[in-house]
CSV table of C-alpha atoms in Angstrom, one decimal:
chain,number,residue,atom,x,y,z
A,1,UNK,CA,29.4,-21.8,-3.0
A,2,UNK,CA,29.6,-17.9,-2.6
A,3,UNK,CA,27.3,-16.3,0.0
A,4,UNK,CA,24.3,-14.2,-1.3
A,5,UNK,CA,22.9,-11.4,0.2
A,6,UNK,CA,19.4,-11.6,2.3
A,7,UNK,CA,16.4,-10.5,0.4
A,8,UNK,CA,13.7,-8.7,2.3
A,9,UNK,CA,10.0,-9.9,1.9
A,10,UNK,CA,9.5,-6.0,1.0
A,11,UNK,CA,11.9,-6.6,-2.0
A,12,UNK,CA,10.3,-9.8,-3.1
A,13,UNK,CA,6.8,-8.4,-2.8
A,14,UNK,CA,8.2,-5.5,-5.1
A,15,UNK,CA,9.7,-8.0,-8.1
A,16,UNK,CA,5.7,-8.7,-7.9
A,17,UNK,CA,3.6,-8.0,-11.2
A,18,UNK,CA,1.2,-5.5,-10.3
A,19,UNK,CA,-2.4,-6.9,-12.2
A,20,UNK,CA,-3.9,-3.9,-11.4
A,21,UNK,CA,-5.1,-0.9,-13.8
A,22,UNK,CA,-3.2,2.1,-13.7
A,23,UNK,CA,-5.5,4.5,-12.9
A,24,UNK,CA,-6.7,4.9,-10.1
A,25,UNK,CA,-3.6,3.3,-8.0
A,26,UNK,CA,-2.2,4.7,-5.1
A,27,UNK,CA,0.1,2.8,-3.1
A,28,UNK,CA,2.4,0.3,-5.2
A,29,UNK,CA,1.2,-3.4,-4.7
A,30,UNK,CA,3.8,-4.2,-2.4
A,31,UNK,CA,3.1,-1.8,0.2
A,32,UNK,CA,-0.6,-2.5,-0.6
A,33,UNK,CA,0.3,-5.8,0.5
A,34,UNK,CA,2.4,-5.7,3.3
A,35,UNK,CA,-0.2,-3.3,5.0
A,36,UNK,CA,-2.4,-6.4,4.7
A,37,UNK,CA,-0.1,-8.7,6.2
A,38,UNK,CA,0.6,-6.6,9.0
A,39,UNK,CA,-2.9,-6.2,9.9
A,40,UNK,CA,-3.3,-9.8,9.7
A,41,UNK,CA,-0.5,-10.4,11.6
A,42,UNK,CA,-2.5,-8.0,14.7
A,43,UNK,CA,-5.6,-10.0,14.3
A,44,UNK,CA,-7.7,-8.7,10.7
A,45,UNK,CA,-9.2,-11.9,9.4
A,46,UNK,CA,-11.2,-10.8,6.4
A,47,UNK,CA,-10.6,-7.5,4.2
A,48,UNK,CA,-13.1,-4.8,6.2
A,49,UNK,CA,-11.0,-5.7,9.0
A,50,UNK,CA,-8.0,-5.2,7.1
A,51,UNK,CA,-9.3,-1.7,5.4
A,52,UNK,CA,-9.9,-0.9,9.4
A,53,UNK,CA,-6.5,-2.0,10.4
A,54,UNK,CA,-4.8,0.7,7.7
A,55,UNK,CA,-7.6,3.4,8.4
A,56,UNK,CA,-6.9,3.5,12.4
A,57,UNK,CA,-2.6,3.0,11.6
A,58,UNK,CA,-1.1,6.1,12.9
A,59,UNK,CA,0.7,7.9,10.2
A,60,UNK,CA,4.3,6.7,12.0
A,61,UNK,CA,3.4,3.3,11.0
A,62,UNK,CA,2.5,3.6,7.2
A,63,UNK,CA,6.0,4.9,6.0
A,64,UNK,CA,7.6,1.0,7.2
A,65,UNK,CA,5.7,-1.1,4.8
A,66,UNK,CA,6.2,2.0,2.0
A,67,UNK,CA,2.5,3.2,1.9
A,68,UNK,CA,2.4,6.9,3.2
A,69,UNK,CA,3.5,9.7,1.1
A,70,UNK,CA,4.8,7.5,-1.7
A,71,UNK,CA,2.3,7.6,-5.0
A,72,UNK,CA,3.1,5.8,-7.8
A,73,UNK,CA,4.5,7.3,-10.3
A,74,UNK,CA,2.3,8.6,-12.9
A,75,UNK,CA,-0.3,8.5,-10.7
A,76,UNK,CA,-1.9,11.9,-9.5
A,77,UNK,CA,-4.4,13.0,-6.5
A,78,UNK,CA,-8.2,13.6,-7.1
A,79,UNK,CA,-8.9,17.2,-7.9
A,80,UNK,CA,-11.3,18.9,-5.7
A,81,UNK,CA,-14.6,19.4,-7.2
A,82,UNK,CA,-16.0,22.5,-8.9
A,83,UNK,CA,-17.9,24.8,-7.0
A,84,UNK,CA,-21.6,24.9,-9.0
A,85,UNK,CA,-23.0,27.5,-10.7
């Protein structure tokens, strides 16, 4: 039987379809997701703890799991409001 190579949780959770709209997305689904296990892994047990968990994560820690500084393609920041008149 030949050997296979190890697949990462990160590349399973990427082969994931992504049910959620285009627009409007920011982080792909897997990095969504592993940012959710990882604060339940330190102790988050329901989803404001979780949005905590990501909101306190130093910036070092977001670029493991693939969420900081990686938009999805396509996808494009807010622009900045118009001054009135």
């Amino acid at each position: 039987m030949p050997a296979t190579a190890p697949v990462g949780l990160a590349d399973k959770l990427a082969a994931l379809a992504d049910p959620r709209s285009p627009r409007g997305r920011r982080h792909s689904l897997a990095s969504v997701l592993l940012c959710a296990l990882c604060a339940m892994l330190a102790g988050a047990r329901h989803l404001r703890a979780i949005g905590q968990w990501a909101d306190a994560a130093p910036q070092h820690t977001l670029p493991r799991p693939g969420s900081a500084h990686r938009p999805v393609p396509g996808n494009h920041p807010p622009r900045p409001a118009r001054p009135g008149p």
